[in-house]
GROMACS .gro file of C-alpha atoms in nm:
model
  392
    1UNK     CA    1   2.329  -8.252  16.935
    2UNK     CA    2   2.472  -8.569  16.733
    3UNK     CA    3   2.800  -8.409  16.676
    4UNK     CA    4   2.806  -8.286  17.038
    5UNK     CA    5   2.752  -8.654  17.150
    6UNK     CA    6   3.042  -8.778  16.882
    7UNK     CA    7   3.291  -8.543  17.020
    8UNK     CA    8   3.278  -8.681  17.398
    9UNK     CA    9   3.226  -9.044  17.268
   10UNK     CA   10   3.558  -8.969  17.147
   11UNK     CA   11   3.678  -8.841  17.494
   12UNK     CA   12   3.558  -9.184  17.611
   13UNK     CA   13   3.184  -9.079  17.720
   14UNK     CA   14   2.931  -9.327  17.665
   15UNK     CA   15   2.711  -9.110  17.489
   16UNK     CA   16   2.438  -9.075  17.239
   17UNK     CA   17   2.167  -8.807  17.083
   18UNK     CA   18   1.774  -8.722  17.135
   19UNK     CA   19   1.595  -8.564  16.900
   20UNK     CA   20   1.236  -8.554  16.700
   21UNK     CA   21   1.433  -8.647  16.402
   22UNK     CA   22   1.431  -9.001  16.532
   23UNK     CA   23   1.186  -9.302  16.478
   24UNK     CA   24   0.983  -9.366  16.771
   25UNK     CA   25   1.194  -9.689  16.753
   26UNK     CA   26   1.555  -9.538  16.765
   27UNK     CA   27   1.414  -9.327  17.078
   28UNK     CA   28   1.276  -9.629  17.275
   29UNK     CA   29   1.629  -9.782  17.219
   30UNK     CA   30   1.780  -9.471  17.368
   31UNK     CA   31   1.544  -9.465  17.629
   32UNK     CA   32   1.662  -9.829  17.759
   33UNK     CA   33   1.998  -9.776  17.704
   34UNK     CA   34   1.979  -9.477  17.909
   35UNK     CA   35   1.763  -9.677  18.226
   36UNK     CA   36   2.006  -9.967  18.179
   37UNK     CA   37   2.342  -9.765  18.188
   38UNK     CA   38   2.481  -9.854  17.852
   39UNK     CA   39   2.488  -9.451  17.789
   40UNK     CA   40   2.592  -9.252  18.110
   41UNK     CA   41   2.469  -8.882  17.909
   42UNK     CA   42   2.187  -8.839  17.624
   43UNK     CA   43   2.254  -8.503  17.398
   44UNK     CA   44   1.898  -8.399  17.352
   45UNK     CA   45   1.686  -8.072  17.162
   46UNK     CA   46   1.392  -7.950  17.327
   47UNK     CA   47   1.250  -8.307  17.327
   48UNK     CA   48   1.395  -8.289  17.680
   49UNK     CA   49   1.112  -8.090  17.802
   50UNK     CA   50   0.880  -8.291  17.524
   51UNK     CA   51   0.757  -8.606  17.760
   52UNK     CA   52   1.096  -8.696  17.782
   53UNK     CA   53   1.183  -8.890  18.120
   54UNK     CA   54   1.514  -8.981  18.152
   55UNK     CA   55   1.611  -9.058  18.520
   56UNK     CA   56   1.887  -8.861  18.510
   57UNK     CA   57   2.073  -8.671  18.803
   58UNK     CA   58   2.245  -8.351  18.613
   59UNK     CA   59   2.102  -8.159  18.345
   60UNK     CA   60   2.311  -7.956  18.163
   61UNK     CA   61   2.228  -7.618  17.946
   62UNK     CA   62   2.528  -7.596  17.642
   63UNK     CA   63   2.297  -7.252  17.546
   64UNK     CA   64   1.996  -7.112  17.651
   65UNK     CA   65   1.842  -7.065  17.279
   66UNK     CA   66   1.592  -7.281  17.124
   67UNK     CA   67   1.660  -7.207  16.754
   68UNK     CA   68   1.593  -6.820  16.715
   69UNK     CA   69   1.462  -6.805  16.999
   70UNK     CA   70   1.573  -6.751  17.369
   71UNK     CA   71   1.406  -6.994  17.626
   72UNK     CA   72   1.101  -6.901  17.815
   73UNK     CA   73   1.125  -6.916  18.186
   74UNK     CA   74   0.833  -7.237  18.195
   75UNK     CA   75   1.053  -7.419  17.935
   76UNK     CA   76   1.336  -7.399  18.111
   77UNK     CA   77   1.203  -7.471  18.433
   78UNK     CA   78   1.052  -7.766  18.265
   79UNK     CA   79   1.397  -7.906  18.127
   80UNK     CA   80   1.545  -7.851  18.480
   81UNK     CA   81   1.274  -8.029  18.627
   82UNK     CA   82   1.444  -8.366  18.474
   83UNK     CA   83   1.720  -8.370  18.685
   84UNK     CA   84   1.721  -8.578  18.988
   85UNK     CA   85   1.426  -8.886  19.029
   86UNK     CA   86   1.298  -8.921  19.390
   87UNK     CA   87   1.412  -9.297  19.472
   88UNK     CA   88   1.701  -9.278  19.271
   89UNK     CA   89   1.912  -8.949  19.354
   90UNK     CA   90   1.915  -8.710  19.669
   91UNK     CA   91   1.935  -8.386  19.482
   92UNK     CA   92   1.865  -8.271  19.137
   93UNK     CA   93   2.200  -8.093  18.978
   94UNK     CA   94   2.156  -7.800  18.674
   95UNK     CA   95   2.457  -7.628  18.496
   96UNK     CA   96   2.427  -7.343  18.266
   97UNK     CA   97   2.711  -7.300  18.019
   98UNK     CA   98   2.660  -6.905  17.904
   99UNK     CA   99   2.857  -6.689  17.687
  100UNK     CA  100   2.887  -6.354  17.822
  101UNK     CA  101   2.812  -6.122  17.570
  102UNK     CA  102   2.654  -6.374  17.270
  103UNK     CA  103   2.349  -6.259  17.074
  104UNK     CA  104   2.138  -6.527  16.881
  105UNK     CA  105   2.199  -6.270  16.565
  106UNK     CA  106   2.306  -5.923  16.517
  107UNK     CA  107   2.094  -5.636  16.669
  108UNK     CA  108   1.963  -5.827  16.963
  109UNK     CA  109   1.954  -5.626  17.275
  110UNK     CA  110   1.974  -5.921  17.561
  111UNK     CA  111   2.281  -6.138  17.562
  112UNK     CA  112   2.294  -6.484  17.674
  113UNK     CA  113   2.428  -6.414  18.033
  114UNK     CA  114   2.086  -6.121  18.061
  115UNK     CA  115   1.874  -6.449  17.983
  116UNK     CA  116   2.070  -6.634  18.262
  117UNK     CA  117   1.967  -6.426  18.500
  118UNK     CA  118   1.606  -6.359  18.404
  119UNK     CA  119   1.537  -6.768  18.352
  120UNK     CA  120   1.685  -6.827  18.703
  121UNK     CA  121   1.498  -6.558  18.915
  122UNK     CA  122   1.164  -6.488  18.695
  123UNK     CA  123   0.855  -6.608  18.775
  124UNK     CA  124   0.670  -6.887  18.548
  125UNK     CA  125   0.459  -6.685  18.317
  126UNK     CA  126   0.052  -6.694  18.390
  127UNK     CA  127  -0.093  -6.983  18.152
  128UNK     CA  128  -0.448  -6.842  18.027
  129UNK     CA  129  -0.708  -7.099  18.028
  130UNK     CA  130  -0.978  -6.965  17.828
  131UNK     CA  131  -1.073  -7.158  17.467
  132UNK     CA  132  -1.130  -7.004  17.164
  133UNK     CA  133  -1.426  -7.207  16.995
  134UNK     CA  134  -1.227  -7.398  16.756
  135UNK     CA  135  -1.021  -7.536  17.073
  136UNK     CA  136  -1.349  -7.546  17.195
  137UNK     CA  137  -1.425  -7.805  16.949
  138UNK     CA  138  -1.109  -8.008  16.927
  139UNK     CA  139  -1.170  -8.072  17.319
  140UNK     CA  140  -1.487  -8.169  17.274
  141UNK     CA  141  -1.421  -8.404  17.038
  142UNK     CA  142  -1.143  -8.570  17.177
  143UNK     CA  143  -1.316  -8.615  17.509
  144UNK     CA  144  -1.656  -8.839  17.304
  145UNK     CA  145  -1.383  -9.014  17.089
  146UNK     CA  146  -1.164  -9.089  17.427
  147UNK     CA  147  -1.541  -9.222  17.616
  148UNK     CA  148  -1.626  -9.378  17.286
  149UNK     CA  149  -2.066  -9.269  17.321
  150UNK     CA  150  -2.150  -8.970  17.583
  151UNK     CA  151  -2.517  -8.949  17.681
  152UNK     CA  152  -2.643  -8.611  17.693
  153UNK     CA  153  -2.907  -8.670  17.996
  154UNK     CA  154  -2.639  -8.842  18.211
  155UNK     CA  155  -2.281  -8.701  18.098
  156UNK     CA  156  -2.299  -8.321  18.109
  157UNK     CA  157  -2.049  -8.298  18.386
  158UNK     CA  158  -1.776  -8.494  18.139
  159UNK     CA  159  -1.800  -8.137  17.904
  160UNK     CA  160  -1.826  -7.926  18.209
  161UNK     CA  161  -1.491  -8.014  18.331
  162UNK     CA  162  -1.326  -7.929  17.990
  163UNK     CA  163  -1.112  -7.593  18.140
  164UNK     CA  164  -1.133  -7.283  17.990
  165UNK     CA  165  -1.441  -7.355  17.768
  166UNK     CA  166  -1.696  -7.048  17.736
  167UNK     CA  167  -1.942  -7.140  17.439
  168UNK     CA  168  -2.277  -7.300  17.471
  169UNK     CA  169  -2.228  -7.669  17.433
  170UNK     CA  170  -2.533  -7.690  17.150
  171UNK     CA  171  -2.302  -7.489  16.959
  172UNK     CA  172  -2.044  -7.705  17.007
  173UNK     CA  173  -2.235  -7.997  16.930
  174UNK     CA  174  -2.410  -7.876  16.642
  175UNK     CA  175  -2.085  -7.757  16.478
  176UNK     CA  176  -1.935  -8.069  16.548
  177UNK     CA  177  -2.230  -8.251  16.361
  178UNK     CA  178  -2.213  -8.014  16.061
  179UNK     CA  179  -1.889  -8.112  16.019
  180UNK     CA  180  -1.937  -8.491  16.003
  181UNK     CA  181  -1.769  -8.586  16.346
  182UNK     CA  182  -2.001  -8.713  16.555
  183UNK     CA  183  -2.336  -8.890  16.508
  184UNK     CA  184  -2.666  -8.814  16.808
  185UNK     CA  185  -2.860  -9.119  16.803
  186UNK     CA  186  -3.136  -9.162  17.099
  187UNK     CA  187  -2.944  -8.926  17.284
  188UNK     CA  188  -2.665  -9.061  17.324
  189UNK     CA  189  -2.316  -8.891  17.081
  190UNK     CA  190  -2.102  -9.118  16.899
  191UNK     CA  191  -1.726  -9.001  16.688
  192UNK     CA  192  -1.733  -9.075  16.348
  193UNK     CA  193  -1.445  -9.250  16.196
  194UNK     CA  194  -1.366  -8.930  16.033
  195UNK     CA  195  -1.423  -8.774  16.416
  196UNK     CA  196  -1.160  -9.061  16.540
  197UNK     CA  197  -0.932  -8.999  16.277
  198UNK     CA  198  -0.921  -8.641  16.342
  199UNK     CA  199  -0.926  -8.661  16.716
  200UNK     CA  200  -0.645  -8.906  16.694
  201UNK     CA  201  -0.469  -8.685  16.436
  202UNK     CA  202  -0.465  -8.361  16.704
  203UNK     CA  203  -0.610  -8.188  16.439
  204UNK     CA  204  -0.864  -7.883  16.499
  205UNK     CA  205  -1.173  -8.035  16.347
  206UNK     CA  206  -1.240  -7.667  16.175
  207UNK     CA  207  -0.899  -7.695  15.997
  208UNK     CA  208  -0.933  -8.100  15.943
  209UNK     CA  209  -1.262  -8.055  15.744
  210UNK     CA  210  -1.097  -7.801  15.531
  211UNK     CA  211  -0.871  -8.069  15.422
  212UNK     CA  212  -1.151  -8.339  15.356
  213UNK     CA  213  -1.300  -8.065  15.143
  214UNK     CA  214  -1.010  -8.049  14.972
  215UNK     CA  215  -0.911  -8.398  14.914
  216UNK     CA  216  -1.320  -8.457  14.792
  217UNK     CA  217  -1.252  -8.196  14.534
  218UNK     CA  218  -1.014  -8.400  14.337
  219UNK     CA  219  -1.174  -8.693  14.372
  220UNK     CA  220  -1.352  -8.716  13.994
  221UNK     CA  221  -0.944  -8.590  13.919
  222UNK     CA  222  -0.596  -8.772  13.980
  223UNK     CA  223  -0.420  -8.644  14.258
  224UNK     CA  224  -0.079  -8.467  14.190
  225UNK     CA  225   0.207  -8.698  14.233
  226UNK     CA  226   0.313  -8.510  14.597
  227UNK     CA  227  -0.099  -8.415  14.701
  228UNK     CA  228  -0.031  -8.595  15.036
  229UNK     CA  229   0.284  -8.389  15.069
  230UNK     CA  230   0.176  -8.102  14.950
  231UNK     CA  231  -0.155  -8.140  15.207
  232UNK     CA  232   0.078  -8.227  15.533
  233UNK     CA  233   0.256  -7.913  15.461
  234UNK     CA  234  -0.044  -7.667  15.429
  235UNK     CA  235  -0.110  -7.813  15.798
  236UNK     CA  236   0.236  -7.677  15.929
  237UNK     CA  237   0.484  -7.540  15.683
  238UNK     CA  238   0.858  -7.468  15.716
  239UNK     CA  239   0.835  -7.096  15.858
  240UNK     CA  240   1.199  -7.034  16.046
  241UNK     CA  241   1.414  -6.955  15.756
  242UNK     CA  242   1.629  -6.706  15.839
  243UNK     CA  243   1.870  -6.419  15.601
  244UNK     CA  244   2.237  -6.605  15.639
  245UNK     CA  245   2.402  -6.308  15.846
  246UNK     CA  246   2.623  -6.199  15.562
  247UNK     CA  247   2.332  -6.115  15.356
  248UNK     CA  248   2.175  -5.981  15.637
  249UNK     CA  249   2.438  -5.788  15.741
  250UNK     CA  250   2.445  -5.627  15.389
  251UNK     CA  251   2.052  -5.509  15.447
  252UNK     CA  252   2.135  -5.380  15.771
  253UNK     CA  253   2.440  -5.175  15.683
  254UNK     CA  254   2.224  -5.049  15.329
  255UNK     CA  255   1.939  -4.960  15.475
  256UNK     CA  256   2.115  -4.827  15.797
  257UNK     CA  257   1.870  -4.981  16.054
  258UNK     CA  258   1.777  -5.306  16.159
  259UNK     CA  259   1.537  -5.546  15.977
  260UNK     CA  260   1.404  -5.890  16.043
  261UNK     CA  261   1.636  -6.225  15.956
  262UNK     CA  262   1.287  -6.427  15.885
  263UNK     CA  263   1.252  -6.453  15.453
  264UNK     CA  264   0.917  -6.509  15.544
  265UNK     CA  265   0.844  -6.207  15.740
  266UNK     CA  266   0.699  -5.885  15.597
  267UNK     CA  267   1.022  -5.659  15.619
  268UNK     CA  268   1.201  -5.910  15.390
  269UNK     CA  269   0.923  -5.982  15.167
  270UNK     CA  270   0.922  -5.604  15.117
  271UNK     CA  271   1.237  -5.557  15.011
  272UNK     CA  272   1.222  -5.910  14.802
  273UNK     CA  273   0.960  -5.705  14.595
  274UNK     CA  274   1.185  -5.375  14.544
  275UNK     CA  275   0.981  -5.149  14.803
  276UNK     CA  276   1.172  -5.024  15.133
  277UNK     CA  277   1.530  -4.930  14.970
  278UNK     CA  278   1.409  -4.581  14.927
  279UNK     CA  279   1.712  -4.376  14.779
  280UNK     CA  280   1.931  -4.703  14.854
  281UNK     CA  281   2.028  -4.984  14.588
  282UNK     CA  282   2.072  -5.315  14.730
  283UNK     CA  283   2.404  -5.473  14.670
  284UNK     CA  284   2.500  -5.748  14.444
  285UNK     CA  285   2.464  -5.992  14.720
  286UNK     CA  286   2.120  -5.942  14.784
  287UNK     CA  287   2.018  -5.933  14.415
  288UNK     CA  288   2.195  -6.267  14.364
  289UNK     CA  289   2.056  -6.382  14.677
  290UNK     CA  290   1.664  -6.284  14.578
  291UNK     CA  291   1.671  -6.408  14.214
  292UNK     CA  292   1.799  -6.794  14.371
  293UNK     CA  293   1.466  -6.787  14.556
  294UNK     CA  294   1.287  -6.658  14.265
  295UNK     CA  295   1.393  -6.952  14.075
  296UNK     CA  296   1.330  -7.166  14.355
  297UNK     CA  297   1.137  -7.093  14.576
  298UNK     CA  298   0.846  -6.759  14.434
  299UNK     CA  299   0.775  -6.934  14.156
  300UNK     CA  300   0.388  -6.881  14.172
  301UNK     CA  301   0.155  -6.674  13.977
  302UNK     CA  302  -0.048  -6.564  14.245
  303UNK     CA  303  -0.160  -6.200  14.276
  304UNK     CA  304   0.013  -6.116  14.600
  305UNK     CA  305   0.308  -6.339  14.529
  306UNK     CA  306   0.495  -6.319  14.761
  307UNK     CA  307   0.266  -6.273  15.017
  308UNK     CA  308   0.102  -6.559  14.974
  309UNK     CA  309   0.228  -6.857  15.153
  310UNK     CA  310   0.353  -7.049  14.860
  311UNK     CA  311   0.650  -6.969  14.891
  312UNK     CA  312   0.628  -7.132  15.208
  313UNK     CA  313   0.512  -7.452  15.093
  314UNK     CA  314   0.772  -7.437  14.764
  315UNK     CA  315   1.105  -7.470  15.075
  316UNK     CA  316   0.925  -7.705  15.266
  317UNK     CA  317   0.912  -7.909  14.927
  318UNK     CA  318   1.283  -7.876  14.912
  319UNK     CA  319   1.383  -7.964  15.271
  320UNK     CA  320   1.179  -8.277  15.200
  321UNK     CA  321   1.363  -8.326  14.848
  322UNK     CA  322   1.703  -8.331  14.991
  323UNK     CA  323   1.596  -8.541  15.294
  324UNK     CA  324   1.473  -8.809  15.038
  325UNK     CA  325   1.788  -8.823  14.918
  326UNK     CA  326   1.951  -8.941  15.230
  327UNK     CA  327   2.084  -8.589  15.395
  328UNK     CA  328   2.111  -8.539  15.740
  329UNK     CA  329   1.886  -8.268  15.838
  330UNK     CA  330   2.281  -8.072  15.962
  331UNK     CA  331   2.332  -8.161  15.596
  332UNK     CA  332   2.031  -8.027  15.461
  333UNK     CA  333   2.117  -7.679  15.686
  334UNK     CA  334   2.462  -7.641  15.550
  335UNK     CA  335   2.282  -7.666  15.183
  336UNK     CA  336   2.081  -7.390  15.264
  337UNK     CA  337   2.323  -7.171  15.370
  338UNK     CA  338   2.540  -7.252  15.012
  339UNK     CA  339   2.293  -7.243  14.820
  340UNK     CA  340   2.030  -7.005  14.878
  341UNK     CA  341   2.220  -6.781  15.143
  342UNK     CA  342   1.932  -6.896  15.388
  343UNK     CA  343   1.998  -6.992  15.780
  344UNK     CA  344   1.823  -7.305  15.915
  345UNK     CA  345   1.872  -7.375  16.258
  346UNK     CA  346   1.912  -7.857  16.282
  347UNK     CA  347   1.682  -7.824  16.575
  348UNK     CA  348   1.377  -7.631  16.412
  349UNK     CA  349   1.437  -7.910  16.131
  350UNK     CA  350   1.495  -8.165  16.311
  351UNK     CA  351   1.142  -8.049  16.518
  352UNK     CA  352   0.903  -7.995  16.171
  353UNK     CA  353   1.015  -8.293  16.050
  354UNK     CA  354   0.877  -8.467  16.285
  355UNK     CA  355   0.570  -8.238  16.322
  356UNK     CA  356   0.542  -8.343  15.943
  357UNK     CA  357   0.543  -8.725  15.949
  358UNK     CA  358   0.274  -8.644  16.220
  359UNK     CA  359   0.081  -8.466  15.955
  360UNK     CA  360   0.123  -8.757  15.728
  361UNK     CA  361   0.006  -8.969  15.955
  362UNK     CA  362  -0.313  -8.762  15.957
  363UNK     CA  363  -0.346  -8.701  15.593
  364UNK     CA  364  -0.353  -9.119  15.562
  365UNK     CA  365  -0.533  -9.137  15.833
  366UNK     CA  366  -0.845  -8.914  15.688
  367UNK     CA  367  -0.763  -9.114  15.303
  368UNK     CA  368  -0.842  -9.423  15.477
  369UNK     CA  369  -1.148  -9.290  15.604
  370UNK     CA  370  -1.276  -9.125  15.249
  371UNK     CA  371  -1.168  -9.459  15.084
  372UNK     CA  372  -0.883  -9.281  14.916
  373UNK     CA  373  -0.673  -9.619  14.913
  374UNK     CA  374  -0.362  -9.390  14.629
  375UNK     CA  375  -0.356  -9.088  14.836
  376UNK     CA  376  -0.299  -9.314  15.177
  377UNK     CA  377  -0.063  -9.543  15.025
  378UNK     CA  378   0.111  -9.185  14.893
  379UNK     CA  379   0.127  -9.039  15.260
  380UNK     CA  380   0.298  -9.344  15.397
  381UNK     CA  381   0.565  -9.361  15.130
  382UNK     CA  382   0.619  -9.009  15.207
  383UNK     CA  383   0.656  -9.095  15.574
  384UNK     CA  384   0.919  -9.352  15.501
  385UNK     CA  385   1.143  -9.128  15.297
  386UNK     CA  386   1.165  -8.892  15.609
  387UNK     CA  387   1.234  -9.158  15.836
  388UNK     CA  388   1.417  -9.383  15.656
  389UNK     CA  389   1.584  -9.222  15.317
  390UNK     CA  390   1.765  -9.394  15.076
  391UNK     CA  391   2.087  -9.265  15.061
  392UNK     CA  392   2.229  -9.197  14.708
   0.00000   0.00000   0.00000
């Protein structure tokens, strides 16, 4: 989106860019500039439909993908939904620029112009309501930590109202206390700090406890040098890394079928490990291609390497390596695709990134609470260096 906003700058468009790759600063300045008119368009990801609220009377679809994927009829009826503000416009305007005939990557059956049609005359799709118990819990918790203390004798209603929950609320409750994130005292529940931290953190408290367990584990031991890192990225690693299609295109036309672009996925995996070819020998390409990432990126001595999701964690290392050292995250893409023949689409970086420095957040948020003063003052360095690199 920030070279699509240069280009009509250039064509003398007061323009500028939206994405989750900015500080919450840079998009409050946006914001303003927008409600002021010192920009007349914002170029914006999927943050559009993201609790953006521009007041704006057009919006305007350059595709209808969100990285890999096409977009779902509810988020594009919640993008549309931007344009037009009662009070300030009489009608809402939406534009759809398609490409008859274009296919996200090769073997796709719907083109974009298919997805036109379907997104403009499908139905929303049903939301279902019902929790699992660990969103169960999450709920729960957030609801005591938003009230602060929730008697039991007088409050019941406040958990009946959660919708979609199905579990017994002493369940709830005693799993919640098991797990150190609320305190019963006369009746009456209190949120621990660890409870807050987590509650504050969006966190499920089932996964957030795993990572206190963790981070107690090392205590009588120093923590590695990139623990916080390493932690925020359990929480969420980088996952849509994609074949680049001429490597792809060499599976497909070796194996004679189609196969999945995801490195990550099990087809490619697979084939990484030298089962699938059958009677076929990949090409030079591919072997090239496979031992990069076994330098780089398998390096692990796990048993079901590469199954395991170290490899995972190991390219979500590297995306943050290269954004330390001041690279765009279109940079860091185009360095993928050099390098290690692997697609990555700016908007799902741009996206984890900032799910990332959210995860940061959390991990100092939860070292602050276990009096881990090093690991905290290691997640917030590690925050700044994905907001604010220092460029080389």
């Amino acid at each position: 989106c920030e070279n699509i906003s240069k280009k009509l700058r250039k064509k003398g468009v007061l323009s500028t860019f939206y994405h989750a790759g900015l500080t919450y600063r840079q998009r409050k300045i946006v914001e303003r500039g927008f409600e002021k008119g010192k920009f007349t368009t914002v170029v914006t990801t999927i943050a559009l439909g993201a609790g953006v609220d521009f007041p704006a009377s057009t919006v305007i679809f350059e595709n209808l993908a969100m990285g890999i994927e096409w977009l779902s009829v509810a988020e594009f009826h919640q993008m549309l939904g931007r344009a037009g503000r009662l009070g300030y416009h009489d009608k809402g305007k939406v534009y759809l620029l398609v490409e008859p005939g274009r296919k996200i990557f090769a073997g796709q059956k719907e083109t974009e112009e298919q997805i036109a049609f379907d997104l403009l005359t499908k139905p929303i799709e049903d939301v279902d309501p019902v929790l699992d118990v660990i969103e169960e819990e999450e709920e729960i918790l957030a609801t005591i930590v938003a009230f602060q203390k929730v008697s039991i004798a007088d409050d019941k209603m406040i958990f009946a109202n959660i919708i979609g929950r199905v579990s017994p609320l002493p369940d709830n409750m005693r799993a919640l206390r098991k797990m150190r994130m609320i305190e019963v005292e006369d009746k009456v529940i209190f949120p621990t700090k660890l409870g807050k931290a987590i509650a504050l953190s969006f966190l499920s408290p089932a996964y957030a406890i795993r990572l206190v367990q963790e981070i107690e584990r090392k205590r009588n031991r120093d923590f590695e040098e990139d623990f916080a890192l390493t932690m925020a990225i359990k929480i969420q690693p980088f996952k849509s890394a994609h074949l680049a299609p001429r490597v792809h295109g060499d599976i497909v036309r070796t194996l004679k079928t189609n196969v999945s672009t995801n490195i990550f996925s099990g087809a490619i995996l697979d084939l990484y490990s030298g089962h699938g070819w059958g009677r076929r020998s990949p090409t030079k390409m591919i072997i090239d291609t496979f031992a990069i990432w076994t330098k780089e990126f398998f390096t692990c001595k796990c048993a079901d390497r590469p199954f395991c999701n170290c490899g995972e964690i190991s390219l979500s290392k590297k995306l943050v390596e290269l954004r330390k050292l001041g690279y765009s995250p279109i940079r860091i893409t185009s360095e993928f695709s050099k390098k290690y023949n692997i697609q990555i689409y700016p908007g799902d970086l741009y996206s984890w990134l900032d799910a990332l420095v959210h995860n940061l957040n959390a991990i100092e948020r939860i070292a602050k609470v276990l009096n881990e003063i090093e690991l905290q003052k290691s997640a917030k360095n590690f925050t700044k260096d994905i907001e604010k690199p220092k460029v080389q």
